Coordinates of C-alpha atoms in Angstrom, one line a residue:
M1 CA 0.0 0.0 0.0
I2 CA 2.9 2.4 0.7
G3 CA 4.6 1.7 -2.7
L4 CA 1.3 2.2 -4.5
Q5 CA 0.8 5.5 -2.8
H6 CA 4.3 6.6 -3.8
I7 CA 3.7 5.8 -7.4
I8 CA 0.4 7.8 -7.4
E9 CA 2.1 10.8 -5.9
T10 CA 5.0 10.7 -8.5
K11 CA 2.5 10.6 -11.3
R12 CA 0.6 13.5 -9.9
E13 CA 4.0 15.5 -9.7
L14 CA 4.8 14.7 -13.4
L15 CA 1.3 15.7 -14.5
G16 CA 1.6 19.0 -12.5
R17 CA 4.9 20.1 -14.2
E18 CA 4.8 22.8 -16.8
T19 CA 5.7 21.6 -20.3
Y20 CA 8.2 23.6 -22.4
S21 CA 8.1 23.8 -26.2
R22 CA 11.4 23.0 -27.9
N23 CA 12.5 23.9 -31.5
P24 CA 13.0 21.0 -33.8
V25 CA 16.5 19.8 -34.6
N26 CA 17.9 20.9 -38.0
Y27 CA 19.9 17.9 -39.3
S28 CA 21.0 19.6 -42.5
E29 CA 22.6 22.5 -40.8
G30 CA 26.2 23.0 -42.0
M31 CA 25.8 20.6 -44.9
S32 CA 26.9 21.4 -48.5
E33 CA 24.5 21.3 -51.4
D34 CA 25.9 18.0 -52.6
Q35 CA 25.6 16.5 -49.1
K36 CA 22.1 17.7 -48.8
D37 CA 21.1 16.1 -52.2
R38 CA 22.7 12.8 -51.1
Y39 CA 20.9 13.0 -47.7
I40 CA 17.6 13.7 -49.4
Q41 CA 18.2 10.8 -51.8
Y42 CA 18.9 8.6 -48.8
L43 CA 15.7 9.7 -47.0
A44 CA 13.7 9.0 -50.2
E45 CA 15.1 5.5 -50.5
Q46 CA 14.4 4.9 -46.8
N47 CA 10.9 6.1 -47.2
Q48 CA 10.4 3.9 -50.3
E49 CA 11.7 0.9 -48.4
L50 CA 9.4 1.6 -45.4
K51 CA 6.5 2.0 -47.8
L52 CA 7.2 -1.4 -49.4
N53 CA 7.6 -3.0 -46.0
G54 CA 4.3 -1.5 -45.0
E55 CA 2.5 -2.8 -48.1
A56 CA 4.2 -6.2 -47.6
M57 CA 3.1 -6.2 -43.9
K58 CA -0.4 -5.3 -45.0
L59 CA -0.6 -8.2 -47.4
V60 CA 0.7 -10.5 -44.7
L61 CA -1.9 -9.1 -42.3
D62 CA -4.6 -9.7 -44.9
D63 CA -3.5 -13.3 -45.4
F64 CA -3.4 -13.7 -41.6
M65 CA -6.9 -12.2 -41.2
G66 CA -8.2 -14.6 -43.9
K67 CA -6.7 -17.6 -42.1
I68 CA -8.2 -16.3 -38.8
Q69 CA -11.7 -16.0 -40.5
E70 CA -11.2 -19.5 -41.9
L71 CA -10.3 -20.7 -38.4
E72 CA -13.3 -18.9 -37.0
G73 CA -15.6 -20.6 -39.5
K74 CA -14.1 -24.0 -38.5
M75 CA -14.5 -23.1 -34.8
S76 CA -18.1 -22.2 -35.4
A77 CA -18.7 -25.5 -37.2
V78 CA -17.0 -27.3 -34.3
E79 CA -19.1 -25.4 -31.7
S80 CA -22.3 -26.2 -33.7
S81 CA -21.3 -29.8 -33.9
Q82 CA -20.5 -29.8 -30.1
A83 CA -24.0 -28.3 -29.4
G84 CA -25.6 -31.0 -31.4
L85 CA -23.6 -33.7 -29.6
Q86 CA -24.5 -32.1 -26.3
K87 CA -28.2 -32.1 -27.2
E88 CA -28.0 -35.7 -28.4
L89 CA -26.2 -36.6 -25.2
S90 CA -28.9 -34.9 -23.1
E91 CA -31.6 -36.9 -25.0
K92 CA -29.7 -40.1 -24.5
S93 CA -29.3 -39.3 -20.8
K94 CA -33.1 -38.6 -20.5
L95 CA -33.8 -41.9 -22.3
C96 CA -31.4 -43.7 -20.1
R97 CA -33.0 -42.3 -16.9
S98 CA -36.5 -43.2 -18.3
L99 CA -35.3 -46.7 -19.0
E100 CA -33.9 -46.9 -15.5
R101 CA -37.2 -45.8 -14.0
K102 CA -39.0 -48.4 -16.1
V103 CA -36.5 -51.1 -15.1
K104 CA -37.0 -50.1 -11.4
S105 CA -40.8 -50.1 -11.8
L106 CA -40.7 -53.5 -13.5
Q107 CA -38.5 -54.8 -10.8
E108 CA -40.9 -53.6 -8.2
K109 CA -43.8 -55.3 -10.0
L110 CA -41.7 -58.5 -10.3
D111 CA -40.9 -58.4 -6.5
Y112 CA -44.6 -57.9 -5.8
A113 CA -45.6 -60.7 -8.2
N114 CA -43.1 -63.0 -6.5
Q115 CA -44.5 -62.2 -3.1
E116 CA -48.0 -62.9 -4.4
R117 CA -47.0 -65.7 -6.8
F118 CA -49.7 -68.0 -5.5
G119 CA -52.3 -65.5 -6.7
D120 CA -55.3 -64.1 -4.8
R121 CA -58.9 -65.3 -4.4
R122 CA -60.5 -62.5 -6.3
Q123 CA -62.8 -63.8 -9.0
K124 CA -62.0 -62.8 -12.5
V125 CA -64.7 -61.7 -15.0
R126 CA -65.1 -64.2 -17.9
K127 CA -62.8 -63.4 -20.8
K128 CA -64.7 -62.4 -23.9
T129 CA -64.5 -64.5 -27.0
S130 CA -63.5 -63.3 -30.5
D131 CA -67.2 -62.4 -31.2
D132 CA -67.4 -60.2 -28.1
K133 CA -66.1 -56.7 -27.7
P134 CA -62.4 -56.5 -26.7
E135 CA -61.8 -56.7 -23.0
R136 CA -60.6 -53.6 -21.3
P137 CA -57.1 -54.0 -19.9
D138 CA -56.5 -53.8 -16.1
S139 CA -60.2 -53.6 -15.4
D140 CA -59.9 -54.9 -11.9
R141 CA -61.4 -52.5 -9.4
E142 CA -58.9 -53.1 -6.6
R143 CA -55.9 -52.4 -9.0
E144 CA -57.5 -49.1 -10.1
K145 CA -57.9 -48.1 -6.5
E146 CA -54.4 -49.0 -5.5
D147 CA -52.8 -47.2 -8.4
Y148 CA -54.8 -44.0 -7.8
D149 CA -52.7 -41.3 -6.1
G150 CA -55.1 -38.3 -6.3
T151 CA -53.9 -37.0 -9.7
D152 CA -55.8 -37.3 -13.0
G153 CA -52.9 -39.1 -14.6
T154 CA -53.4 -42.2 -12.4
L155 CA -57.2 -42.2 -12.6
R156 CA -58.6 -45.2 -14.3
T157 CA -62.3 -46.3 -14.3
D158 CA -62.1 -49.2 -16.7
S159 CA -64.2 -51.3 -14.5
V160 CA -67.1 -48.8 -14.5
D161 CA -69.4 -49.1 -17.4
D162 CA -70.7 -45.7 -18.3
S163 CA -72.1 -46.7 -21.7
Q164 CA -75.5 -47.4 -20.2
S165 CA -77.4 -45.8 -17.4
R166 CA -78.3 -47.9 -14.4
D167 CA -81.9 -48.0 -15.6
A168 CA -81.0 -49.2 -19.1
K169 CA -82.6 -52.5 -20.0
E170 CA -80.6 -55.6 -20.6
D171 CA -80.0 -56.8 -24.1
A172 CA -82.5 -59.1 -25.6
K173 CA -82.1 -62.5 -24.1
K174 CA -81.4 -65.5 -26.2
E175 CA -84.1 -68.2 -26.6
R176 CA -84.0 -70.5 -23.6
D177 CA -82.7 -74.0 -24.2
L178 CA -85.2 -76.4 -22.7
S179 CA -83.5 -79.6 -24.0
N180 CA -82.0 -80.5 -20.6
R181 CA -85.2 -80.2 -18.6
P182 CA -86.0 -83.4 -16.5
D183 CA -88.9 -85.6 -17.5
G184 CA -90.3 -85.3 -14.0
Y185 CA -89.9 -83.7 -10.6
K186 CA -89.6 -85.1 -7.1
T187 CA -92.1 -84.2 -4.5
M188 CA -90.7 -82.6 -1.4
G189 CA -90.5 -84.8 1.7
V190 CA -88.4 -86.0 4.6
V191 CA -87.2 -89.5 5.2
G192 CA -89.1 -91.1 8.1
E193 CA -92.7 -91.0 9.3
P194 CA -94.2 -87.5 9.4
V195 CA -95.7 -86.2 12.6
E196 CA -99.4 -85.7 11.8
H197 CA -101.7 -83.2 13.5
P198 CA -105.3 -84.3 12.8
S199 CA -108.2 -81.9 13.1
D200 CA -110.9 -82.3 15.8
L201 CA -113.9 -82.9 13.6
T202 CA -116.2 -82.2 16.4
K203 CA -115.2 -78.5 16.3
V204 CA -116.1 -78.1 12.6
P205 CA -119.1 -75.6 12.6
G206 CA -120.6 -76.9 9.4
R207 CA -120.8 -79.8 6.9
I208 CA -117.5 -81.4 6.0
I209 CA -116.8 -81.4 2.3
E210 CA -113.2 -82.6 2.1
R211 CA -110.1 -83.2 4.2
R212 CA -106.4 -83.1 3.3
M213 CA -103.0 -82.9 5.0
V214 CA -100.8 -79.8 4.6
R215 CA -97.0 -80.4 4.8
V216 CA -94.9 -78.1 7.0
F217 CA -91.1 -78.7 7.5
S218 CA -89.6 -77.8 10.8
F219 CA -86.0 -77.8 12.0
R220 CA -85.0 -78.4 15.6
T221 CA -82.2 -80.7 16.4
F222 CA -83.3 -82.9 13.5
L223 CA -85.4 -82.6 10.4
A224 CA -89.1 -83.6 10.8
E225 CA -92.1 -83.4 8.7
E226 CA -95.4 -82.3 10.3
R227 CA -98.8 -82.6 8.7
F228 CA -101.8 -80.5 9.7
E229 CA -105.1 -81.9 8.7
M230 CA -107.1 -79.2 6.8
V231 CA -110.8 -79.6 6.6
H232 CA -112.9 -78.3 3.7
Y233 CA -116.3 -77.4 5.1
A234 CA -119.3 -75.3 4.4
E235 CA -121.4 -73.4 6.9
P236 CA -125.1 -72.9 6.1
G237 CA -125.5 -70.0 3.8
K238 CA -121.7 -69.4 3.3
K239 CA -119.1 -70.4 0.8
P240 CA -117.0 -73.5 1.5
K241 CA -113.6 -72.9 3.0
W242 CA -110.6 -74.7 4.5
G243 CA -109.7 -74.7 8.2
Y244 CA -107.5 -76.4 10.7
F245 CA -109.2 -77.5 14.0
P246 CA -106.5 -78.8 16.4
T247 CA -107.1 -81.7 18.7
E248 CA -105.9 -81.7 22.3
G249 CA -102.2 -81.8 22.6
H250 CA -101.4 -80.5 19.1
P251 CA -100.4 -77.0 17.9
E252 CA -103.2 -74.5 17.9
V253 CA -102.3 -73.1 14.5
V254 CA -100.5 -74.3 11.4
T255 CA -96.9 -73.3 12.2
K256 CA -95.7 -72.4 8.7
F257 CA -94.2 -69.1 7.7
E258 CA -96.5 -67.2 5.3
G259 CA -96.0 -68.3 1.7
T260 CA -93.8 -71.3 2.6
T261 CA -94.1 -74.8 4.0
A262 CA -91.4 -74.1 6.6
T263 CA -91.7 -73.1 10.2
P264 CA -90.2 -69.8 11.4
E265 CA -87.4 -71.8 13.0
F266 CA -86.6 -73.6 9.8
L267 CA -86.4 -70.3 7.9
Q268 CA -84.2 -69.0 10.7
A269 CA -81.8 -72.0 10.3
I270 CA -81.4 -71.7 6.5
A271 CA -81.0 -67.9 6.7
Y272 CA -78.3 -68.3 9.3
E273 CA -76.5 -71.0 7.3
V274 CA -76.4 -68.9 4.1
Y275 CA -75.7 -65.4 5.3
V276 CA -73.9 -65.9 8.6
K277 CA -72.0 -69.1 8.1
N278 CA -71.6 -68.4 4.3
V279 CA -72.8 -71.8 3.2
T280 CA -73.7 -71.9 -0.5
F281 CA -77.2 -72.9 -1.6
G282 CA -75.6 -75.9 -3.2
L283 CA -74.0 -77.1 0.0
L284 CA -77.1 -76.3 2.0
H285 CA -79.2 -78.3 -0.4
Q286 CA -76.7 -81.2 -0.2
W287 CA -76.8 -81.0 3.6
L288 CA -80.6 -81.2 3.7
T289 CA -80.6 -84.0 1.1
D290 CA -78.1 -86.0 3.2
M291 CA -80.5 -85.6 6.2
G292 CA -83.2 -87.2 4.2
M293 CA -85.2 -84.2 2.9
T294 CA -86.3 -84.0 -0.7
I295 CA -86.3 -80.3 -1.8
S296 CA -84.9 -78.2 -4.6
K297 CA -82.4 -75.3 -4.3
N298 CA -84.9 -73.0 -6.0
T299 CA -87.4 -73.7 -3.2
L300 CA -84.9 -72.8 -0.5
H301 CA -84.2 -69.6 -2.5
N302 CA -87.9 -68.8 -2.6
W303 CA -88.3 -69.3 1.1
L304 CA -85.6 -66.8 1.8
K305 CA -87.3 -64.4 -0.6
K306 CA -90.4 -64.6 1.6
G307 CA -88.4 -63.6 4.6
K308 CA -86.7 -60.8 2.7
K309 CA -90.1 -59.2 2.0
Y310 CA -90.5 -58.4 5.8
L311 CA -86.8 -57.7 6.4
D312 CA -87.0 -55.0 3.6
K313 CA -89.4 -53.0 5.7
L314 CA -87.1 -53.3 8.7
V315 CA -84.2 -52.1 6.5
C316 CA -86.2 -49.0 5.6
V317 CA -86.4 -48.1 9.3
L318 CA -82.7 -48.7 9.7
K319 CA -82.0 -46.4 6.8
E320 CA -84.0 -43.6 8.5
I321 CA -82.0 -44.1 11.7
A322 CA -78.6 -44.2 9.9
L323 CA -79.4 -40.9 8.0
E324 CA -80.7 -38.9 11.0
K325 CA -79.7 -35.2 11.1
D326 CA -76.1 -34.5 12.0
S327 CA -75.1 -38.1 11.7
I328 CA -71.5 -39.2 10.8
V329 CA -71.4 -42.2 8.4
N330 CA -68.7 -44.3 6.8
C331 CA -69.2 -45.7 3.3
D332 CA -67.5 -48.2 1.0
E333 CA -68.3 -50.5 -1.9
T334 CA -67.2 -53.9 -3.2
W335 CA -67.6 -55.7 -6.5
C336 CA -69.5 -58.9 -7.1
K337 CA -70.4 -61.1 -10.1
I338 CA -74.0 -61.3 -11.3
R339 CA -75.1 -64.0 -13.7
K340 CA -77.0 -62.5 -16.6
Y341 CA -78.4 -65.7 -18.2
D342 CA -75.5 -66.6 -20.5
H343 CA -72.7 -64.4 -19.1
Y344 CA -71.5 -62.7 -15.9
K345 CA -71.5 -59.0 -15.2
K346 CA -69.3 -57.1 -12.7
C347 CA -71.6 -55.2 -10.4
Y348 CA -71.2 -53.3 -7.1
I349 CA -72.7 -53.4 -3.6
W350 CA -72.4 -50.4 -1.3
V351 CA -72.5 -50.1 2.5
L352 CA -73.2 -47.2 4.8
V353 CA -72.4 -47.5 8.5
N354 CA -73.5 -45.1 11.3
K355 CA -71.3 -46.0 14.3
A356 CA -73.1 -43.8 16.8
Q357 CA -76.5 -45.4 16.0
K358 CA -74.9 -48.9 15.4
V359 CA -76.6 -49.3 12.1
A360 CA -75.2 -50.7 8.8
V361 CA -77.2 -50.5 5.6
F362 CA -76.2 -52.3 2.3
F363 CA -77.7 -51.2 -1.0
Y364 CA -77.5 -52.5 -4.5
E365 CA -78.8 -50.2 -7.2
N366 CA -78.9 -52.6 -10.1
G367 CA -75.2 -53.1 -9.6
S368 CA -74.3 -49.6 -10.6
R369 CA -71.2 -47.8 -9.4
G370 CA -72.1 -44.4 -10.7
R371 CA -72.0 -41.1 -8.8
E372 CA -75.7 -41.0 -8.5
V373 CA -75.9 -44.2 -6.4
L374 CA -74.6 -42.8 -3.1
T375 CA -76.0 -39.3 -3.6
D376 CA -79.5 -40.8 -4.4
F377 CA -79.3 -43.0 -1.4
L378 CA -78.4 -40.1 0.9
G379 CA -81.3 -38.1 -0.5
D380 CA -82.0 -35.0 1.6
A381 CA -80.1 -36.2 4.6
E382 CA -78.4 -33.5 6.6
L383 CA -75.2 -35.3 7.5
K384 CA -72.5 -33.9 9.7
G385 CA -69.7 -36.0 8.0
I386 CA -69.2 -38.8 5.5
M387 CA -66.0 -40.9 5.4
S388 CA -64.7 -42.8 2.3
D389 CA -61.4 -43.7 0.7
G390 CA -59.8 -41.3 -1.8
Y391 CA -60.8 -43.3 -4.9
N392 CA -64.5 -43.3 -4.1
A393 CA -64.2 -39.7 -3.0
Y394 CA -62.8 -38.5 -6.3
V395 CA -64.5 -40.8 -8.8
F396 CA -67.9 -41.6 -7.4
I397 CA -68.7 -38.7 -5.1
G398 CA -66.7 -35.9 -6.7
D399 CA -67.9 -32.4 -6.0
E400 CA -71.4 -33.6 -5.1
L401 CA -70.8 -33.1 -1.4
K402 CA -69.5 -29.5 -2.1
S403 CA -72.8 -28.5 -3.7
A404 CA -75.5 -26.5 -1.9
K405 CA -77.2 -29.8 -1.0
F406 CA -74.3 -31.0 1.1
K407 CA -72.4 -27.8 1.7
D408 CA -72.5 -28.3 5.5
T409 CA -71.3 -32.0 5.3
V410 CA -67.6 -32.6 6.2
H411 CA -66.1 -35.0 3.6
Q412 CA -63.3 -37.1 5.0
V413 CA -60.8 -39.5 3.4
C414 CA -59.4 -42.5 5.3
M415 CA -55.9 -42.1 6.7
S416 CA -55.4 -45.8 6.6
H417 CA -55.4 -45.8 2.8
A418 CA -52.8 -43.1 2.8
R419 CA -50.6 -44.9 5.3
N420 CA -50.9 -48.2 3.4
K421 CA -49.5 -46.5 0.3
F422 CA -46.4 -45.4 2.2
V423 CA -46.0 -48.9 3.7
K424 CA -46.1 -50.3 0.2
A425 CA -43.6 -47.8 -1.0
A426 CA -41.2 -48.8 1.8
N427 CA -41.7 -52.6 1.3
Q428 CA -42.1 -52.9 -2.4
G429 CA -40.4 -49.7 -3.6
G430 CA -37.5 -49.8 -1.2
E431 CA -38.0 -46.2 -0.2
Q432 CA -36.6 -45.6 3.2
N433 CA -38.0 -42.0 3.4
A434 CA -41.5 -43.5 3.2
V435 CA -41.0 -45.1 6.6
S436 CA -40.9 -41.7 8.3
F437 CA -44.4 -40.9 6.9
S438 CA -45.7 -44.3 8.0
D439 CA -44.3 -44.0 11.5
D440 CA -45.8 -40.5 12.0
M441 CA -49.2 -41.6 10.9
K442 CA -48.9 -44.7 13.1
E443 CA -48.3 -42.4 16.0
L444 CA -51.5 -40.5 15.2
F445 CA -53.4 -43.9 15.2
E446 CA -51.8 -44.8 18.6
K447 CA -53.0 -41.5 20.0
E448 CA -56.6 -42.3 18.9
R449 CA -56.3 -45.8 20.4
R450 CA -55.3 -44.3 23.7
Y451 CA -58.3 -41.8 23.5
N452 CA -60.6 -44.8 23.0
E453 CA -59.1 -46.7 25.9
A454 CA -59.5 -43.7 28.2
G455 CA -63.1 -43.2 27.1
L456 CA -62.7 -39.5 26.3
T457 CA -65.8 -37.5 25.4
P458 CA -65.8 -35.7 22.0
A459 CA -64.9 -32.4 23.7
E460 CA -62.0 -34.0 25.5
R461 CA -60.9 -35.8 22.3
L462 CA -61.0 -32.5 20.3
K463 CA -58.8 -30.8 23.0
E464 CA -56.2 -33.6 22.7
R465 CA -56.3 -33.5 18.9
Q466 CA -55.7 -29.7 19.0
G467 CA -52.8 -30.2 21.4
L468 CA -49.2 -29.3 20.8
A469 CA -48.0 -32.9 20.4
T470 CA -50.4 -33.6 17.6
K471 CA -49.7 -30.3 15.8
E472 CA -45.9 -31.1 15.9
I473 CA -46.6 -34.4 14.1
I474 CA -48.8 -32.7 11.5
I475 CA -46.1 -29.9 10.9
R476 CA -43.4 -32.6 10.6
I477 CA -45.5 -34.5 8.0
R478 CA -46.3 -31.4 6.0
S479 CA -42.7 -30.1 5.9
R480 CA -41.4 -33.5 4.9
L481 CA -44.0 -33.7 2.2
D482 CA -43.2 -30.3 0.8
S483 CA -39.5 -31.1 0.8
E484 CA -40.1 -34.4 -1.1
L485 CA -42.4 -32.9 -3.7
A486 CA -39.8 -30.1 -4.3
N487 CA -37.0 -32.6 -5.0
D488 CA -38.9 -34.3 -7.9
S489 CA -36.5 -37.2 -8.1
E490 CA -36.7 -38.9 -11.4
L491 CA -35.5 -42.2 -10.0
R492 CA -38.1 -42.2 -7.2
S493 CA -40.2 -45.4 -6.9
R494 CA -43.6 -45.1 -8.5
Y495 CA -45.2 -46.4 -5.2
Y496 CA -43.6 -43.6 -3.4
T497 CA -44.7 -41.0 -6.0
E498 CA -48.3 -42.3 -5.7
A499 CA -48.1 -42.1 -1.9
L500 CA -46.8 -38.5 -2.0
N501 CA -49.4 -37.4 -4.5
Y502 CA -52.2 -39.1 -2.6
L503 CA -51.3 -37.4 0.6
N504 CA -50.8 -34.0 -1.0
H505 CA -54.1 -34.2 -3.0
F506 CA -56.3 -35.3 -0.1
W507 CA -54.5 -33.4 2.7
K508 CA -57.5 -31.4 3.8
E509 CA -59.8 -34.4 3.8
I510 CA -57.4 -36.8 5.5
F511 CA -56.8 -34.4 8.5
A512 CA -60.4 -33.1 8.7
Y513 CA -60.9 -35.3 11.7
L514 CA -58.7 -32.9 13.8
Q515 CA -61.5 -30.2 13.6
D516 CA -64.1 -32.2 15.5
G517 CA -64.0 -34.8 18.3
D518 CA -66.8 -36.9 16.8
L519 CA -65.1 -37.5 13.4
P520 CA -63.3 -40.8 12.9
I521 CA -59.7 -41.0 11.7
D522 CA -60.2 -43.9 9.2
N523 CA -62.8 -45.9 7.3
N524 CA -62.0 -49.2 8.9
L525 CA -65.5 -49.5 10.3
A526 CA -67.0 -49.7 6.8
E527 CA -64.1 -51.9 5.6
R528 CA -64.8 -54.4 8.3
T529 CA -68.5 -54.4 7.8
I530 CA -68.3 -55.1 4.1
R531 CA -65.7 -57.8 4.6
K532 CA -68.4 -60.4 5.4
L533 CA -70.0 -59.8 2.0
T534 CA -66.6 -60.2 0.4
T535 CA -66.1 -63.5 2.1
Q536 CA -69.4 -64.7 0.9
R537 CA -68.5 -63.6 -2.6
N538 CA -65.3 -65.7 -2.5
N539 CA -67.3 -68.7 -1.3
S540 CA -70.2 -68.6 -3.7
Y541 CA -68.3 -67.2 -6.8
H542 CA -71.3 -65.3 -8.1
Y543 CA -75.0 -64.4 -7.6
G544 CA -77.5 -66.2 -9.9
S545 CA -79.3 -63.0 -10.6
D546 CA -80.0 -59.4 -9.4
I547 CA -82.5 -60.8 -7.0
G548 CA -79.8 -62.9 -5.3
A549 CA -77.7 -59.8 -4.8
E550 CA -80.7 -57.8 -3.4
M551 CA -81.4 -60.7 -1.0
A552 CA -77.8 -60.6 0.2
V553 CA -78.0 -56.9 0.7
T554 CA -81.1 -57.1 2.8
Y555 CA -80.0 -60.0 5.0
H556 CA -76.5 -58.5 5.5
S557 CA -77.9 -55.1 6.5
V558 CA -79.8 -56.8 9.3
I559 CA -77.0 -59.1 10.3
S560 CA -74.3 -56.4 10.4
T561 CA -76.6 -54.1 12.4
V562 CA -77.2 -56.9 15.0
K563 CA -73.4 -57.5 15.2
L564 CA -72.8 -53.8 15.8
H565 CA -75.1 -54.0 18.8
G566 CA -73.2 -57.0 20.1
S567 CA -76.3 -59.2 20.0
S568 CA -76.8 -62.8 18.8
V569 CA -77.7 -62.9 15.1
W570 CA -79.3 -66.4 15.6
N571 CA -81.6 -65.1 18.4
F572 CA -82.6 -61.9 16.5
I573 CA -83.5 -63.7 13.2
G574 CA -85.5 -66.3 15.1
T575 CA -87.3 -63.7 17.2
F576 CA -88.0 -61.5 14.1
F577 CA -89.5 -64.4 12.1
K578 CA -91.6 -65.6 15.0
K579 CA -93.0 -62.1 15.6
I580 CA -93.9 -61.8 11.9
F581 CA -95.5 -65.3 12.1
N582 CA -97.6 -64.0 15.1
G583 CA -98.8 -61.0 13.1
C584 CA -96.5 -58.3 14.5
R585 CA -95.8 -55.5 12.0
D586 CA -94.3 -52.9 14.4
Y587 CA -91.1 -52.5 12.5
V588 CA -90.1 -49.4 14.3
N589 CA -89.8 -51.4 17.5
M590 CA -88.3 -54.5 15.8
V591 CA -84.9 -53.0 15.3
P592 CA -82.1 -54.9 17.3
A593 CA -82.2 -52.4 20.2
R594 CA -85.9 -52.5 20.8
I595 CA -87.2 -55.8 19.3
A596 CA -88.3 -57.0 22.8
L597 CA -90.8 -54.0 22.9
A598 CA -92.5 -55.0 19.6
T599 CA -96.1 -56.1 20.1
S600 CA -98.0 -58.7 18.1
Q601 CA -101.4 -56.9 18.1
C602 CA -100.5 -54.8 15.0

């Protein structure tokens, strides 16, 4: 710094000095004329030589500049070629990364396939022949639901047939083939001597015209056939009619359920076998046949239809209870196969569960899975909240719950589905970062479990949900989610990408439960309720018709509701059919919680 300052001061001193003009030097002073001429000649030759040198240097410079321009052209060509190579290299790099992602995705699928190499028990829809329309790829409902991550790009609804409305009529049926019909039919009966109940003819108020025995099948600890003697008689001035006049020690009335030849106890037994124990009609028919009873599967089906007629009215009462004002409900759906004469069709059964009222209602709207099914079922209900999974929320509910009709209804999305996606990303995709999301959500579930064990009221539960510990977990999840979405890693597992997109898209709906102490955290209640129907589907493979599916819906609505109350399904079905047999039609008091109050003088 000192040396630099000295130089600056020296320069300032030189600039400040006054300049003096000097006269030019006269080199020819004192020369003779002859010397001056030779000196001038010398200067002229020197000037000529300098001029030639200058022109030569100019030519050299021109040649040099030409070579420079040539080199610049070559450099430009090289640079252009280099840019093309760089672009090609970038494209090759992108293609390489894309192939790496595909390889990783295929490896994940292979690992998952190896894990599930023995297959699952889900029934596949019949493959179409060459004469049919081409089958839609990947039309399995569960696969669509698992792949959906909340973004439009992952949304597939191949399994939903939108080509026809739910009210559309079936195609014209083919002419029925009657060539395999049997030549004759067996008469119903039970091996062994029937128990006969003759009429007391002394009680007949008029002239006896005819008598005959009516068959009734009862089921206790064994199969037995009872016969009630019916008397055809005519009173003076009246039309003839049939009647049963019991003798002493015999039943006072014919103990058969209306429209059948079975007692209420027998109807109770076959309903329990089919819809509680998941015994198929074929096995039930074989069982009864082995016990010595001659009966057709169609007759057993028709008997259950008679019971369904009364249970349908009970289900209507259950629906009103489930959709009471400010109720919180869980909903879900599952697929089933319905036989349509010569082919099978994939249809859907829905369930709606009200935990507070302990009511479960199944419904089957011609097998439709359209948006109008759930909204039509809800009708004008003023619900406080409705829980579903993200797939149903986006595809089959959409913005319906945001309309003026349901503007006050809180729409929730199950957190279990979101957590399962992160678990799958960790197990199948090998993503270690997914474990942190899974562990945080698991901690939220643990908190809810402790609240349940402590028996907290909704107000106390809301206070805990708004506590600092819960908020720290939510902030941690949100910050980690934002960080992961910002990274946008190209080599990220597709399972992890689906999980992140799902959580981000349904963030508000997943954590809506934090705003109210009554709202549930997951949809497991509906999942568990509909599982029984799924088990029956796996056992029976398909329903023979829409009527079979509607029967299953009715019986499972009653059975699931009874289970939610913790009561015996066997006792309830038996009590219900006995009260119907005795003439009771007080369906409001025949719900599981109040069936003992129902009277038979209705």
